Short mmCIF file of C-alpha atoms in Angstrom, two decimals:
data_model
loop_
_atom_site.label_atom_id
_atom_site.label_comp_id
_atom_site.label_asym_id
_atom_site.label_seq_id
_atom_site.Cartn_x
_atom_site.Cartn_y
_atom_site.Cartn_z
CA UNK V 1 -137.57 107.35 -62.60
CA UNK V 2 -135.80 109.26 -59.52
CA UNK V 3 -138.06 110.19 -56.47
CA UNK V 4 -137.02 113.74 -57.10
CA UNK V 5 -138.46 113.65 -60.27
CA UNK V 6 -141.03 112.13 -59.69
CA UNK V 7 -142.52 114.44 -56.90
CA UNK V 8 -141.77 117.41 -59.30
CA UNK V 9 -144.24 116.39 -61.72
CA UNK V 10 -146.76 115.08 -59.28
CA UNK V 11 -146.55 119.04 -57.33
CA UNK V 12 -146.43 120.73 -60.72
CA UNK V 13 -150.20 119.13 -60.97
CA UNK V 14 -151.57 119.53 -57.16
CA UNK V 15 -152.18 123.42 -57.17
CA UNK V 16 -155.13 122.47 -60.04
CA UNK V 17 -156.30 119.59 -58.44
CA UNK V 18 -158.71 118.70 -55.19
CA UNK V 19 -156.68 116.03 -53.67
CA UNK V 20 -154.53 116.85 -50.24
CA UNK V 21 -151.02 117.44 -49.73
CA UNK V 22 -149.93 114.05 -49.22
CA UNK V 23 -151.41 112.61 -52.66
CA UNK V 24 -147.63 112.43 -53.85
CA UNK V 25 -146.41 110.28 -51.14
CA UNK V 26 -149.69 108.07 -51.31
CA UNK V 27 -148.90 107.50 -55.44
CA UNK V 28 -145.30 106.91 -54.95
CA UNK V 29 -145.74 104.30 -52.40
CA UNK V 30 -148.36 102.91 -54.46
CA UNK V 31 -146.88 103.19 -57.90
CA UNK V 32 -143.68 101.28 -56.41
CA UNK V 33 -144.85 98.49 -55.33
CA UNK V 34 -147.40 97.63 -58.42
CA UNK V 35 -143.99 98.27 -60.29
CA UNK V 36 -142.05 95.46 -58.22
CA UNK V 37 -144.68 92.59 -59.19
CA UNK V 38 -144.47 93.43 -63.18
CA UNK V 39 -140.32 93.42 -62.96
CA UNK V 40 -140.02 90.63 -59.98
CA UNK V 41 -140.88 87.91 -63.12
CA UNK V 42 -138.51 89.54 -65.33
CA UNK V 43 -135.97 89.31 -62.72
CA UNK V 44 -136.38 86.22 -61.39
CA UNK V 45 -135.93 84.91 -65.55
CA UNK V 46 -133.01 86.95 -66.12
CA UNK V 47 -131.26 84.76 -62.67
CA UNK V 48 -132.58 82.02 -63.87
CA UNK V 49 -130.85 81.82 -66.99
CA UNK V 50 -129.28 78.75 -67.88
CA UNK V 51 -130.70 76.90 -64.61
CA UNK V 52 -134.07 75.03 -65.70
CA UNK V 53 -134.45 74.18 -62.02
CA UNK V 54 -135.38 77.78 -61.47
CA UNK V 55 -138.36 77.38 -64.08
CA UNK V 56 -140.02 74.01 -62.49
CA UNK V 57 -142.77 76.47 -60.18
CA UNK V 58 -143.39 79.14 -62.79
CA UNK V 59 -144.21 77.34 -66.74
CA UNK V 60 -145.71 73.93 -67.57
CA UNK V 61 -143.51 71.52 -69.36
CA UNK V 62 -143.24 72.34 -73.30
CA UNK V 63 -144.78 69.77 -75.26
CA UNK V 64 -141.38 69.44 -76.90
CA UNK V 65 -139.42 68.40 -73.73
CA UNK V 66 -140.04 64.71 -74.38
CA UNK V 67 -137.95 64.52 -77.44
CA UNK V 68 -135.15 65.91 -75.28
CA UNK V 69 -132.78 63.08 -74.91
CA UNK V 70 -130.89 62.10 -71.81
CA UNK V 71 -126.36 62.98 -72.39
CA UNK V 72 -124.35 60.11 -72.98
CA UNK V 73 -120.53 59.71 -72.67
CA UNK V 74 -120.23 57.93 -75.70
CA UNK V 75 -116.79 59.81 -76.75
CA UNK V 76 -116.78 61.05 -79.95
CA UNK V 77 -120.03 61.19 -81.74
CA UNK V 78 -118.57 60.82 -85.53
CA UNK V 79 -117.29 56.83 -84.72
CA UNK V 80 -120.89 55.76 -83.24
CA UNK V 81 -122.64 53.62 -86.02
CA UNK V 82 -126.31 55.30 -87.33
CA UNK V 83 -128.73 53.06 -86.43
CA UNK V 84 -132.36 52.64 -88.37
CA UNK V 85 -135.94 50.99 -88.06
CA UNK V 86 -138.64 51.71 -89.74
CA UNK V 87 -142.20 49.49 -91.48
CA UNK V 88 -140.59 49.43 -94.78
CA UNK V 89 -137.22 50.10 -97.18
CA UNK V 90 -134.69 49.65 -99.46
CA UNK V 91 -130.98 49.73 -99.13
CA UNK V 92 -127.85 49.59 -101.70
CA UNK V 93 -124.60 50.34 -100.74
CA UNK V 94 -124.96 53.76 -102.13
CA UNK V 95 -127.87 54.31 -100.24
CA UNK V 96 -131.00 53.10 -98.16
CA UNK V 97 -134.49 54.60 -98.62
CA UNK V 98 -137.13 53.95 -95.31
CA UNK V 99 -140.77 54.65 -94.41
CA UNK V 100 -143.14 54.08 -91.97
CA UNK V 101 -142.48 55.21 -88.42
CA UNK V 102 -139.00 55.64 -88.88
CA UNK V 103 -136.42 56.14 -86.16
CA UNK V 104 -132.99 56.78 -86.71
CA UNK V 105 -130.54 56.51 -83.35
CA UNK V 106 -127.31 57.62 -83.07
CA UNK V 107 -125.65 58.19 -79.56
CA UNK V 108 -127.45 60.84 -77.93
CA UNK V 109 -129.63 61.82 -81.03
CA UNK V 110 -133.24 60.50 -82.16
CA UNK V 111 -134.52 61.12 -85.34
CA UNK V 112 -138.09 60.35 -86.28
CA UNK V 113 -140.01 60.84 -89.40
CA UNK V 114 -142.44 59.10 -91.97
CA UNK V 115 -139.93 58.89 -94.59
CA UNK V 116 -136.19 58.90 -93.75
CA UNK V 117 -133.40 58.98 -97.20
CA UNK V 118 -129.88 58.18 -96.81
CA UNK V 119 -126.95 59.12 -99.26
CA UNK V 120 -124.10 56.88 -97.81
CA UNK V 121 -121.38 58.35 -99.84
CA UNK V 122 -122.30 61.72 -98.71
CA UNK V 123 -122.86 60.69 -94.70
CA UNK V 124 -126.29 62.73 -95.50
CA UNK V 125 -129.92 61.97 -94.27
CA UNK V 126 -132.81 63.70 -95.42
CA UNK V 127 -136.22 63.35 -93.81
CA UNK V 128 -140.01 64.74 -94.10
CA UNK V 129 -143.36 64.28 -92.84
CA UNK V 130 -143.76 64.42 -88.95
CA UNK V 131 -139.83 65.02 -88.83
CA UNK V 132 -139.04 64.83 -84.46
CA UNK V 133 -135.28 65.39 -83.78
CA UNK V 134 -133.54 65.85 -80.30
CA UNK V 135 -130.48 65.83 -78.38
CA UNK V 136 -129.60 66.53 -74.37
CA UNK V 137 -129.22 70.49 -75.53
CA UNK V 138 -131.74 70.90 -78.61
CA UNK V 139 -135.46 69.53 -79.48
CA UNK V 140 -137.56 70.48 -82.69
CA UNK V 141 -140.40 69.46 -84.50
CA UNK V 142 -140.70 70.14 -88.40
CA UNK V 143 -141.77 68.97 -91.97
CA UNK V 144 -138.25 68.60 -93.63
CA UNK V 145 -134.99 67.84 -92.48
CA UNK V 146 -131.63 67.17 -93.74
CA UNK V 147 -128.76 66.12 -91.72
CA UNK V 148 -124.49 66.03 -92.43
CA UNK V 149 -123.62 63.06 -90.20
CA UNK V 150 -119.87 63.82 -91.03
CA UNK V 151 -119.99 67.70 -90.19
CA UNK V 152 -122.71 67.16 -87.31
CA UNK V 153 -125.11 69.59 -88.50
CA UNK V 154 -128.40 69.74 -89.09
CA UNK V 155 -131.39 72.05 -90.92
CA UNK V 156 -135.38 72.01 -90.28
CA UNK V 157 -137.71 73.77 -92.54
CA UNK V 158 -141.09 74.88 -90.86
CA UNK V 159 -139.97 74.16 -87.34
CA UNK V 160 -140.89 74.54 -83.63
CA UNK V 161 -137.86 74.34 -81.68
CA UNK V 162 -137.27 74.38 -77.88
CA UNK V 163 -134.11 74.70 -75.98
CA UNK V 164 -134.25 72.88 -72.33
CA UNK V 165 -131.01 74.63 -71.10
CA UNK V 166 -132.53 78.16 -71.73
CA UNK V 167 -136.66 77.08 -71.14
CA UNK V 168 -136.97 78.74 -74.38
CA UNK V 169 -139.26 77.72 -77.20
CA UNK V 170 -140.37 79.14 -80.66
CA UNK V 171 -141.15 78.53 -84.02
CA UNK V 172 -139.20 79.43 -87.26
CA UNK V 173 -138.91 79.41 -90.65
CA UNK V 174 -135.60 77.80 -91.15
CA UNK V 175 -133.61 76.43 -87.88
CA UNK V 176 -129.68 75.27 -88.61
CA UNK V 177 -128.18 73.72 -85.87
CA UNK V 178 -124.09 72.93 -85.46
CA UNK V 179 -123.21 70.21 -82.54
CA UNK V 180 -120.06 70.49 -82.54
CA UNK V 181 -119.47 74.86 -82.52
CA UNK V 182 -122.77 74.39 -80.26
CA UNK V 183 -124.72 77.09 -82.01
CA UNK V 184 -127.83 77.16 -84.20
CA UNK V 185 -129.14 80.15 -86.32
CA UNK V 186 -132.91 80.23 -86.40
CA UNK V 187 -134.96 82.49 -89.37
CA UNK V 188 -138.00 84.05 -89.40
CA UNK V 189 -138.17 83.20 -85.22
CA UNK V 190 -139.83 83.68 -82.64
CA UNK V 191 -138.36 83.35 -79.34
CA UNK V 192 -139.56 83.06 -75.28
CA UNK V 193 -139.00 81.49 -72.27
CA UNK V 194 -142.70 81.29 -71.24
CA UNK V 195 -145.17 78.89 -72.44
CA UNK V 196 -145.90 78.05 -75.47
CA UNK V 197 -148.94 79.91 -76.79
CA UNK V 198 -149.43 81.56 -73.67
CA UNK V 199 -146.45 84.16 -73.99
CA UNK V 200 -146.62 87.23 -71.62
CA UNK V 201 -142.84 88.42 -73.76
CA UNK V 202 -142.17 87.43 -77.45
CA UNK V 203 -139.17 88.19 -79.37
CA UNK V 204 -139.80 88.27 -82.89
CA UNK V 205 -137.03 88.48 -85.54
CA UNK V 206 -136.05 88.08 -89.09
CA UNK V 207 -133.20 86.01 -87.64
CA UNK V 208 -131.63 85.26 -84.14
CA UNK V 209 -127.95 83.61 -83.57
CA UNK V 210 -127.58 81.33 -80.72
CA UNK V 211 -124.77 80.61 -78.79
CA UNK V 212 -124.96 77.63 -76.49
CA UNK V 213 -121.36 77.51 -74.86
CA UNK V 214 -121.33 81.14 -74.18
CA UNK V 215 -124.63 81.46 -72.89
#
């Protein structure tokens, strides 16, 4: 709102009111101020952006962030071998079938689940019950999974995601992710960059696109 505006409707209500001439002055300088602390926050986020640095003094660490895993410079992702262990399975050469605290490894991506299914002529694993994925740019937690090794993509049912480049964290319905075009389209979302279950802003949508390389 403009000073000028401001004072007008201020005046339009001191000639019906006991409080002295300078009561306008005394709520503008007042009313400014309170004003800076509620947007300095929002302001300091919106610089912020992209720089998890600038979050280290403000939010705790989501309870996500550990299945962030550290970049490699393995090349390309698509000749790295998948690598599996796990309490119990069976393989064929059409497929392999594990349970028991499985973990599936491959380059700079950790899969964990109770039960882990692999279609080898498809490149395709499908996982459920206590499904943990992450990656340097991506970390979610969910009760199915299925993954395209060949097309490096990836979909979570019932999942709470968080994003470590952004501070942002959520939950949602359905969560697809795509390494390589570096975006992920989340459903029935929620979205915010402050901690989780203690939210002061919360974006709520039937569906939000991300876009990781442009920011």
């Amino acid at each position: 709102m403009q000073r000028s505006a401001f004072y007008a409707i201020v005046r339009r209500h001191q000639h019906n009111n006991p409080y002295p001439d300078n009561f306008a002055p005394v709520i503008y300088r007042t009313f400014l101020p309170a004003l800076s602390l509620i947007l300095a926050p929002a302001m300091v986020l919106g610089q912020g952006y992209g720089n998890p640095e600038l979050f280290t003094g403000f939010c705790p660490r989501d309870p996500l962030a550990d299945l962030v895993q550290p970049a490699t410079e393995a090349g390309d992702t698509d000749e790295i071998p998948l690598e599996f262990t796990a309490t119990q399975g069976q393989s064929s050469p059409e497929g392999a079938l594990l349970e028991g605290d499985v973990v599936a490894i491959r380059g700079d991506q950790r899969l964990s689940a109770s039960q882990v299914q692999l279609d080898r002529e498809a490149n395709r694993v499908s996982a459920e019950g206590g499904v943990e994925y992450g990656d340097p740019r991506f970390a979610v937690q969910s009760e199915r999974a299925a993954l395209d090794l060949n097309e490096q993509t990836g979909q979570f049912e019932e999942a709470d995601y968080y994003l470590p480049e952004r501070n942002a964290q959520g939950s949602a319905g359905r969560v697809a992710v795509s390494r390589r075009e570096q975006t992920a389209r989340l459903e029935a979302v929620t979205y915010s960059t402050c901690a989780r279950g203690q939210e002061f802003w919360q974006l709520r949508s039937s569906r939000i696109d991300l876009d990781q390389e442009a920011g």
